[in-house]
Each structure stands twice: as structure tokens, then as C-alpha cells.
Short mmCIF file of C-alpha atoms in Angstrom, two decimals:
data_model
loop_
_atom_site.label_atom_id
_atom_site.label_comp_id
_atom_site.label_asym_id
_atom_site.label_seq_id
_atom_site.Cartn_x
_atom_site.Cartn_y
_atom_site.Cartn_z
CA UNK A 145 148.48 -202.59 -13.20
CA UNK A 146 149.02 -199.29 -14.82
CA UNK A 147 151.51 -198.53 -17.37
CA UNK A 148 152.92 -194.65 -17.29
CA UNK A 149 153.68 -193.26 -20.93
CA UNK A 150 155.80 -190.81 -19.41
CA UNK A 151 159.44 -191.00 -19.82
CA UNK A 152 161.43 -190.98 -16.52
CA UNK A 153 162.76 -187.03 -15.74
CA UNK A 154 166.16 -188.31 -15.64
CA UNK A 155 166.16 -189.37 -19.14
CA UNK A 156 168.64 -187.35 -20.69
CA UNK A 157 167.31 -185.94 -24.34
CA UNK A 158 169.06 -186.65 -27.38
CA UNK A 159 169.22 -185.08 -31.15
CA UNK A 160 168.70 -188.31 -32.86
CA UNK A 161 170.75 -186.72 -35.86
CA UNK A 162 173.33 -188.25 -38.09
CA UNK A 163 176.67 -186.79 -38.10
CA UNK A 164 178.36 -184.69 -40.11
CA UNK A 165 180.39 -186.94 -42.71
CA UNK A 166 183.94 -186.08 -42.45
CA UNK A 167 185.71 -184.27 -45.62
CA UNK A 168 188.97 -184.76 -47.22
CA UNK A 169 190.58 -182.48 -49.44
CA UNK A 170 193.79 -184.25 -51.56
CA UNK A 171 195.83 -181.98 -54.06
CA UNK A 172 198.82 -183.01 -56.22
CA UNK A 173 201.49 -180.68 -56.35
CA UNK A 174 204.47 -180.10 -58.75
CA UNK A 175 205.54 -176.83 -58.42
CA UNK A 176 203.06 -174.86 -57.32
CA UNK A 177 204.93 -172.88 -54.27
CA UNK A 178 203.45 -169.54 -55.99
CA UNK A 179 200.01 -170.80 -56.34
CA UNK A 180 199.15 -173.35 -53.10
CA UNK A 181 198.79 -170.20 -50.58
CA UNK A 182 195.71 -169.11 -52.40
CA UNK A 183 194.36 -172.43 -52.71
CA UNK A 184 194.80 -173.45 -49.34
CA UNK A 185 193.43 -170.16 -47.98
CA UNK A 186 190.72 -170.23 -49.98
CA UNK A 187 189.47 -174.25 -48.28
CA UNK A 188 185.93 -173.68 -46.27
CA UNK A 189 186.84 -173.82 -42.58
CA UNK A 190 184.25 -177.15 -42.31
CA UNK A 191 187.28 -179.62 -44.49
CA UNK A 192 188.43 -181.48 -42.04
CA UNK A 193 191.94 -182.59 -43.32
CA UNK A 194 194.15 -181.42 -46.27
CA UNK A 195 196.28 -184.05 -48.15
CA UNK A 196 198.94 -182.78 -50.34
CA UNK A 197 200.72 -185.61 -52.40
CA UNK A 198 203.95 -184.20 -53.58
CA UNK A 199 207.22 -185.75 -54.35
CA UNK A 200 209.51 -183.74 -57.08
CA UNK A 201 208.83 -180.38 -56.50
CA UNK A 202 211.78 -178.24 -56.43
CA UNK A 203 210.25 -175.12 -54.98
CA UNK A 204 209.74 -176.05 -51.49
CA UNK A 205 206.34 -176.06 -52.59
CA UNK A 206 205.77 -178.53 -49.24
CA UNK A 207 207.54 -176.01 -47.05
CA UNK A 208 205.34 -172.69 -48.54
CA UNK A 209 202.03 -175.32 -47.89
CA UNK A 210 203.14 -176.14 -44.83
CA UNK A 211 203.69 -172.30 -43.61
CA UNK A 212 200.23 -171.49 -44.87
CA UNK A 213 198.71 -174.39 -43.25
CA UNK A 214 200.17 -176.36 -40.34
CA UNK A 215 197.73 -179.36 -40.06
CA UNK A 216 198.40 -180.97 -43.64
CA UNK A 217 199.00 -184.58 -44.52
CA UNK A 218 201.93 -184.53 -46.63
CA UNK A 219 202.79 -187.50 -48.54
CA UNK A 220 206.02 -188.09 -50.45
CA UNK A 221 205.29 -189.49 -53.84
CA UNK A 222 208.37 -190.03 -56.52
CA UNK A 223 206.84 -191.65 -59.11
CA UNK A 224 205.08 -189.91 -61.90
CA UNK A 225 202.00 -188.84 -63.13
CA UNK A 226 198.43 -187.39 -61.85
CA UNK A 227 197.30 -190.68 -61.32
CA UNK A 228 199.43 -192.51 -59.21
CA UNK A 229 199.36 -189.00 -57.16
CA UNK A 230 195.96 -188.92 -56.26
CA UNK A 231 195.66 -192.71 -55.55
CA UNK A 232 198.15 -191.96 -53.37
CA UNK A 233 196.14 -189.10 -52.12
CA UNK A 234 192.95 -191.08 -51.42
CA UNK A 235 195.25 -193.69 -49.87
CA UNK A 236 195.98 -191.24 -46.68
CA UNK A 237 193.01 -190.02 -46.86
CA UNK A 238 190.92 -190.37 -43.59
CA UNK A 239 187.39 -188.58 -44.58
CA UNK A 240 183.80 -189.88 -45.39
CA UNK A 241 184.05 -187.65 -48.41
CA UNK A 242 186.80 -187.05 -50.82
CA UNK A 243 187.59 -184.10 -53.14
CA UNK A 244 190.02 -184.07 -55.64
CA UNK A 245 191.63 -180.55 -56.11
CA UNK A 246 193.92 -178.48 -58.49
CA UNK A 247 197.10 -176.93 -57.20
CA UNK A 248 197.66 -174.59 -59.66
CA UNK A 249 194.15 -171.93 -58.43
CA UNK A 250 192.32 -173.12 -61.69
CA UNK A 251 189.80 -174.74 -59.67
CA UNK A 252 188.04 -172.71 -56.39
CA UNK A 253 188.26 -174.47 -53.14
CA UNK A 254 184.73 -172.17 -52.36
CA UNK A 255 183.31 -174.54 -54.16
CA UNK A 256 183.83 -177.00 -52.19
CA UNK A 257 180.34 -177.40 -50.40
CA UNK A 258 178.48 -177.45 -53.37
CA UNK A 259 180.28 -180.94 -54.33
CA UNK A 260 179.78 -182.08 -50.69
CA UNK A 261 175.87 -181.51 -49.69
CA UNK A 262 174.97 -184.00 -52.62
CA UNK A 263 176.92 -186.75 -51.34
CA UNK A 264 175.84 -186.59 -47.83
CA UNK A 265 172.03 -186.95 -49.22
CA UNK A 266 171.09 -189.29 -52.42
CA UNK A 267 174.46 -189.27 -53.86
CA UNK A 268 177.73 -191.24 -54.29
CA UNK A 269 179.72 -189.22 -56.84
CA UNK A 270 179.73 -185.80 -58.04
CA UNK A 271 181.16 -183.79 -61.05
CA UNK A 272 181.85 -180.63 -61.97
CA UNK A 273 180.81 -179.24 -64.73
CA UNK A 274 181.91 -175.80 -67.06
CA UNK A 275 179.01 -176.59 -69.69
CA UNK A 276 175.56 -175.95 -67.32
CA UNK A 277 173.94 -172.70 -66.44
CA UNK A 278 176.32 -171.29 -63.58
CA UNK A 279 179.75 -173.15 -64.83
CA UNK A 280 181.93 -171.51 -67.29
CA UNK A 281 185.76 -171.38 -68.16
CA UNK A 282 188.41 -168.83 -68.47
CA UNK A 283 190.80 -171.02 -69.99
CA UNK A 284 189.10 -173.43 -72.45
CA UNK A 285 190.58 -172.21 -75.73
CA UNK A 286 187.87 -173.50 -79.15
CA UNK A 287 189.89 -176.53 -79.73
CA UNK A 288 190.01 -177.63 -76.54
CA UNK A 289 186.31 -176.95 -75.79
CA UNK A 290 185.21 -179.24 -79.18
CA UNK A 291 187.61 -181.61 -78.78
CA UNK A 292 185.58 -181.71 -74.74
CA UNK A 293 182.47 -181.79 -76.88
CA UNK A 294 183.07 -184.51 -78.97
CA UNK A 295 184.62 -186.72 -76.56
CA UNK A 296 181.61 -186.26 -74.26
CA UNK A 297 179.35 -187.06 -76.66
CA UNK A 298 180.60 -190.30 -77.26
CA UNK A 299 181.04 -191.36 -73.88
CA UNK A 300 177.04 -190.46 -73.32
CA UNK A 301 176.34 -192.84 -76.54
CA UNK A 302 178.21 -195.40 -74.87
CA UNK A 303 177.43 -195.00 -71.63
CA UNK A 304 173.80 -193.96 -71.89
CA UNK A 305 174.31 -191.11 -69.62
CA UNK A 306 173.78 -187.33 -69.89
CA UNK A 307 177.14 -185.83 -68.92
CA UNK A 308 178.11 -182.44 -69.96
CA UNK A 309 181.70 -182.26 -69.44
CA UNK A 310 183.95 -185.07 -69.46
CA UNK A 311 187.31 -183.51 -69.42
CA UNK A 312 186.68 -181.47 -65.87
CA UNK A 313 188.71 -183.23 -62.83
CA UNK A 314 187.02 -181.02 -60.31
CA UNK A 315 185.29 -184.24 -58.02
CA UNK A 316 184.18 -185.34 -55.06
CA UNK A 317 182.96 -189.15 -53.90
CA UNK A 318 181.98 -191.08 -50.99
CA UNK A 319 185.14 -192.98 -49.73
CA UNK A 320 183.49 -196.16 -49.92
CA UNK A 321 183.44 -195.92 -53.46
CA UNK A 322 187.18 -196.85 -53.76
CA UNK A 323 186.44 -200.01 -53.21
CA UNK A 324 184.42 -200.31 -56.29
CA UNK A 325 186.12 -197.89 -59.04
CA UNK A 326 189.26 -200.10 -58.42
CA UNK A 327 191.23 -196.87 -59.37
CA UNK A 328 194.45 -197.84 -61.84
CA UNK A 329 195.25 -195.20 -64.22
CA UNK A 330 198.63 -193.42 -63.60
CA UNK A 331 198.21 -189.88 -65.64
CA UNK A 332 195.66 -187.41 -66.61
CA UNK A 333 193.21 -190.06 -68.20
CA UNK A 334 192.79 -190.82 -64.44
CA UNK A 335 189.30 -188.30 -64.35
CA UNK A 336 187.89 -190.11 -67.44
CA UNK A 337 188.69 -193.29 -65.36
CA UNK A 338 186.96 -192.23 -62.65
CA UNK A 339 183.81 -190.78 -64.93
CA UNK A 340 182.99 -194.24 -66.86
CA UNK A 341 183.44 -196.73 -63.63
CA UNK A 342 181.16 -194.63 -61.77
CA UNK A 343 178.28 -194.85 -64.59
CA UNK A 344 179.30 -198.41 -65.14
CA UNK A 345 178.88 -199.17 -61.38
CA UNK A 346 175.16 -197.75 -61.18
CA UNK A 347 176.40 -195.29 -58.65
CA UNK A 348 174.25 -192.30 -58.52
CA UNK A 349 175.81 -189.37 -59.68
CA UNK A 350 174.98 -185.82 -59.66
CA UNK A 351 176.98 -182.71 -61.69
CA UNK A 352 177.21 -179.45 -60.64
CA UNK A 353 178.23 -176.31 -62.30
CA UNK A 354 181.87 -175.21 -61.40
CA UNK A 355 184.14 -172.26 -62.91
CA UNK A 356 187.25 -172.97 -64.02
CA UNK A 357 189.93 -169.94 -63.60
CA UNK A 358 193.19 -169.71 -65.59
CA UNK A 359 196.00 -171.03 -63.14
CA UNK A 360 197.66 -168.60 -61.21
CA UNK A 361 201.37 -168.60 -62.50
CA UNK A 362 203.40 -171.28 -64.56
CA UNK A 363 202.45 -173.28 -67.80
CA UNK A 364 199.89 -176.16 -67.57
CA UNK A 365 201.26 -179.67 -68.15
CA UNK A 366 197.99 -180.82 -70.07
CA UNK A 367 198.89 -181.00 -74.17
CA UNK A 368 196.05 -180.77 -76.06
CA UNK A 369 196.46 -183.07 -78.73
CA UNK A 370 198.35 -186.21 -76.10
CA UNK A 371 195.73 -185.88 -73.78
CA UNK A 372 193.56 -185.88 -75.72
CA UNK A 373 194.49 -189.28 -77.35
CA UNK A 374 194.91 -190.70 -74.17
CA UNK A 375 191.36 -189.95 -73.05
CA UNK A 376 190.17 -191.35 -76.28
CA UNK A 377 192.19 -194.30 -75.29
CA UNK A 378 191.09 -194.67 -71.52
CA UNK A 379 187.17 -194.24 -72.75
CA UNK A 380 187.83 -197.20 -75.20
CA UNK A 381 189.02 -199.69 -72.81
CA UNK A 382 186.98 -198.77 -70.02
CA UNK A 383 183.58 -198.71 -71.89
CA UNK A 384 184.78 -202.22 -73.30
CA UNK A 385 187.07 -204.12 -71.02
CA UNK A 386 185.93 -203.00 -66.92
CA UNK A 387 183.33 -204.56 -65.33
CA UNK A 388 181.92 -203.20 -62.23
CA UNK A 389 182.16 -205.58 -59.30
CA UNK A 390 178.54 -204.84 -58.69
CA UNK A 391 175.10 -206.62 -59.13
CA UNK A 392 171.82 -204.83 -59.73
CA UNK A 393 173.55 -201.66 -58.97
CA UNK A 394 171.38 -198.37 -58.58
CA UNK A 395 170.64 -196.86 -61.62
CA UNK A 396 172.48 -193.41 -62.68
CA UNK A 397 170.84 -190.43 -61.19
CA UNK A 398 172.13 -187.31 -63.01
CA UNK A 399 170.89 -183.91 -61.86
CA UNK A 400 171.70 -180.07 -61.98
CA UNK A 401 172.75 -178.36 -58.92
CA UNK A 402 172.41 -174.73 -58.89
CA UNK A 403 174.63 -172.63 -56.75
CA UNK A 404 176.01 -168.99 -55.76
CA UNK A 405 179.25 -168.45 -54.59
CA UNK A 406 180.67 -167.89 -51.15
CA UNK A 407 181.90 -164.47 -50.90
CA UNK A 408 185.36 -164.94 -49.55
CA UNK A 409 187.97 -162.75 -51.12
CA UNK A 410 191.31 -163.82 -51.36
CA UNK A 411 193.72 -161.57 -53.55
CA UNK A 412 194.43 -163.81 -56.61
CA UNK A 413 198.39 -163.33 -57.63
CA UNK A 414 201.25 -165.41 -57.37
CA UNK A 415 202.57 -165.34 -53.94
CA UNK A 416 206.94 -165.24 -53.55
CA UNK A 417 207.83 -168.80 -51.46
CA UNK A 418 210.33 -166.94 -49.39
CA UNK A 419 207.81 -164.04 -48.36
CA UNK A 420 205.69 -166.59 -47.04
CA UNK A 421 208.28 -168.73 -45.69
CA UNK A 422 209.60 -165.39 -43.79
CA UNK A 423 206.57 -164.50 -42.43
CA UNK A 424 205.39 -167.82 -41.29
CA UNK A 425 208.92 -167.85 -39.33
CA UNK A 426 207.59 -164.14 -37.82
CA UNK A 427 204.44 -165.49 -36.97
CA UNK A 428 202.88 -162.76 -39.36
CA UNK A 429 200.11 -163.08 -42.07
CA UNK A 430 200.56 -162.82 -45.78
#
């Protein structure tokens, strides 16, 4: 008896390829009505949902978000503090991937993909970073950029890692990692949170070079001198007191990864809430 190594013709060919891992976007908002329409228009078409976490805004900052883009997840949040609003925010999140994002245009959503292609190879979390060839800031005044220095420095001593910029809250992760960061901080410190657990859990972690813009319109909530204290603070305990509910995790991984920028232009200026709102209602583009 003969054996035919032919495949039948009515076998139907497939692309034996994995695919693509889903992306979530989540952005805090408080007051940012004159700065979310450049954000939001500036997302790569490939995110696949948008999850703004906003609860005390009093500039219908939902409603201009909303008339920019219809498809958002919008969830109600009262309490305070950047913390509790992106936990919330990764909460409703459905994607494979999640990026954490700015409101306020300081950070550029066209950056997006260069987060994202490291995590859907070797990678579970990535950084941004202003201190590495092809990052840079327009906002980091001298204080602020030593005080960055210093507290970097000592969270590499402690952590035996190589980071170059600790205070940057520009990052993206595998959604399984929730599970093991354990996420509890309720404010800013919530990025330095996220920075030691993943070095404490082994995960592998790659930092790429991101620039930071000044934000659009309005004052910045981040004090120099309080924040600064209270990432001091967060480092302390978490170097000393969390322990990673892993065993024989994968060692850290930190690498460089260069990248150019997409060339979408988007006219950078504070946009008026009811000129959007008006033209939304006309079905015309701002």
C-alpha cells in the first residue's frame, strides 16, 4: 500500500500566523476639554479602543472627547488621584496591550507603536524614556531633571537595573501583567509603582526613547518638591516591603529602541469646547 504525500486539493490553505494583539489606550482626564481633541486625533488608526477615566471635570471635557471620537469607553470616576484613575482605566480595559496616556498633549499618541512592537515580541513592559539618544523634553526645568537624576540612580542601586528615567509615566504592558504588579497606589507615585514591581517581578522590560512636549493649555498638577517626596517614599517601601508573587521569574531584559516619528501633523493649540461641540452637532471637522 502506497502512501500519497500530497495534500488533498480541497484543503483549504491557511497563514499559520498569530494575531495581532489587541491595544488599549486609557487616559485620565481633569480638565482637559482644550487639550483631548489633539490627543485623541493624534491615536494611530491600529488602537483598538480608547478609555477615558474621568469623573470631576467641569469642562465637559467627556462631551468635547466624545465629539472628537464617538467609540470611547468612558468611565465615571469620583474619587481622587492619578492612581485610582488609571486602575480604573485598566479595569475597563479590554486589550492585549495597555498604554497609559497623558491628557494634557505632553505626551504624543504617534508614539504609540513604538511602545507596542516590543511587547508583542520578547517583552512584557515598556518605558519611555527622555534621557536616551532620540528622547528629550521641552518641559523638564534643571531641578526637576536632577531631582529625575538622583532618584533614578538610586532606584538602579537598589534594583540592579539600568533605567534612565524614572519619573516618565509614558507606558505600555501586556494585560496579563495586572495580575502580578497588584497595582495599589492612588496618586502620581503610581508610575514609580509600576517601575519597581516590574523589575522586582523579573518581567522583561525594554525602554524606549519618547519626547515629552509642554502641555497644551492649563497648569500641571505635578509640584516639584511633593512629588517628589512621595516618589522617594513609594521607592522606599516598594524596594523593601513588595514581594513579587513570582518564582524564578525571567530575568530583566533592558534594551534601547531606536525610532523616527510618524509624520502626522495635527495643529498643536488649544482647541474652544464649544467650537468642537458645534461642529460635531454640524457633522463638520475641526
Amino acid at each position: 500500500m502506497s502512501i500519497s504525500t500530497q495534500l488533498p486539493i480541497t484543503f483549504p490553505t491557511l497563514a499559520f500566523e498569530a494575531p495581532r494583539a489587541s491595544v488599549s489606550v486609557v487616559i485620565p482626564t481633569l480638565n482637559e476639554a482644550r487639550n483631548i481633541p489633539w490627543v485623541l486625533r493624534r491615536i494611530p488608526s491600529y488602537v483598538d479602543e480608547v478609555v477615558i477615566v474621568d469623573g470631576r471635570s467641569t469642562d465637559n471635557t467627556v462631551g468635547v472627547a466624545r465629539a472628537i471620537r464617538e467609540n470611547l469607553v468612558i468611565v465615571d470616576e469620583q474619587r481622587k488621584g492619578k492612581g485610582v484613575a488609571l486602575r480604573s482605566g485598566f479595569a475597563a480595559a479590554s486589550g492585549d496591550i495597555i498604554v497609559m496616556l497623558d491628557a494634557d498633549g505632553s505626551m504624543d499618541p504617534q508614539e504609540i507603536g513604538w511602545f507596542v512592537a516590543p511587547l508583542q515580541h520578547d517583552f512584557d513592559f515598556v518605558k519611555g524614556s527622555r534621557h536616551v539618544t532620540g528622547g528629550g523634553s521641552e518641559d523638564l526645568t534643571r531641578l526637576r531633571k536632577a531631582g529625575n537624576r538622583a532618584l533614578t540612580g538610586l532606584a538602579n542601586a537598589v534594583l540592579h537595573s539600568n533605567y534612565s528615567d524614572l519619573c516618565y509615566g509614558y507606558i505600555a504592558f501586556r494585560r496579563e501583567c495586572l495580575e502580578i504588579l497588584q497595582l495599589e497606589s492612588d496618586g502620581f507615585e503610581i508610575e514609580t509603582e509600576l517601575i519597581v514591581r516590574a523589575a522586582k517581578a523579573g518581567l522583561r522590560i525594554a525602554e524606549v526613547p519618547s519626547l515629552e512636549l509642554d502641555r497644551i493649555s492649563g497648569a500641571s498638577n505635578l509640584q516639584t518638591f511633593r512629588d517628589g517626596w512621595r516618589v522617594l517614599g513609594t521607592l522606599a517601601r516598594e524596594c523593601t516591603m513588595w514581594e513579587a508573587p513570582t518564582a524564578g521569574a525571567r530575568p530583566e531584559a533592558l534594551r534601547r529602541v531606536k525610532y523616527t516619528y510618524a509624520n502626522v501633523s495635527v495643529p498643536r493649540t488649544p482647541m474652544d469646547p464649544q467650537t468642537v461641540l458645534s461642529a460635531a452637532r454640524g457633522g463638520q471637522h475641526v
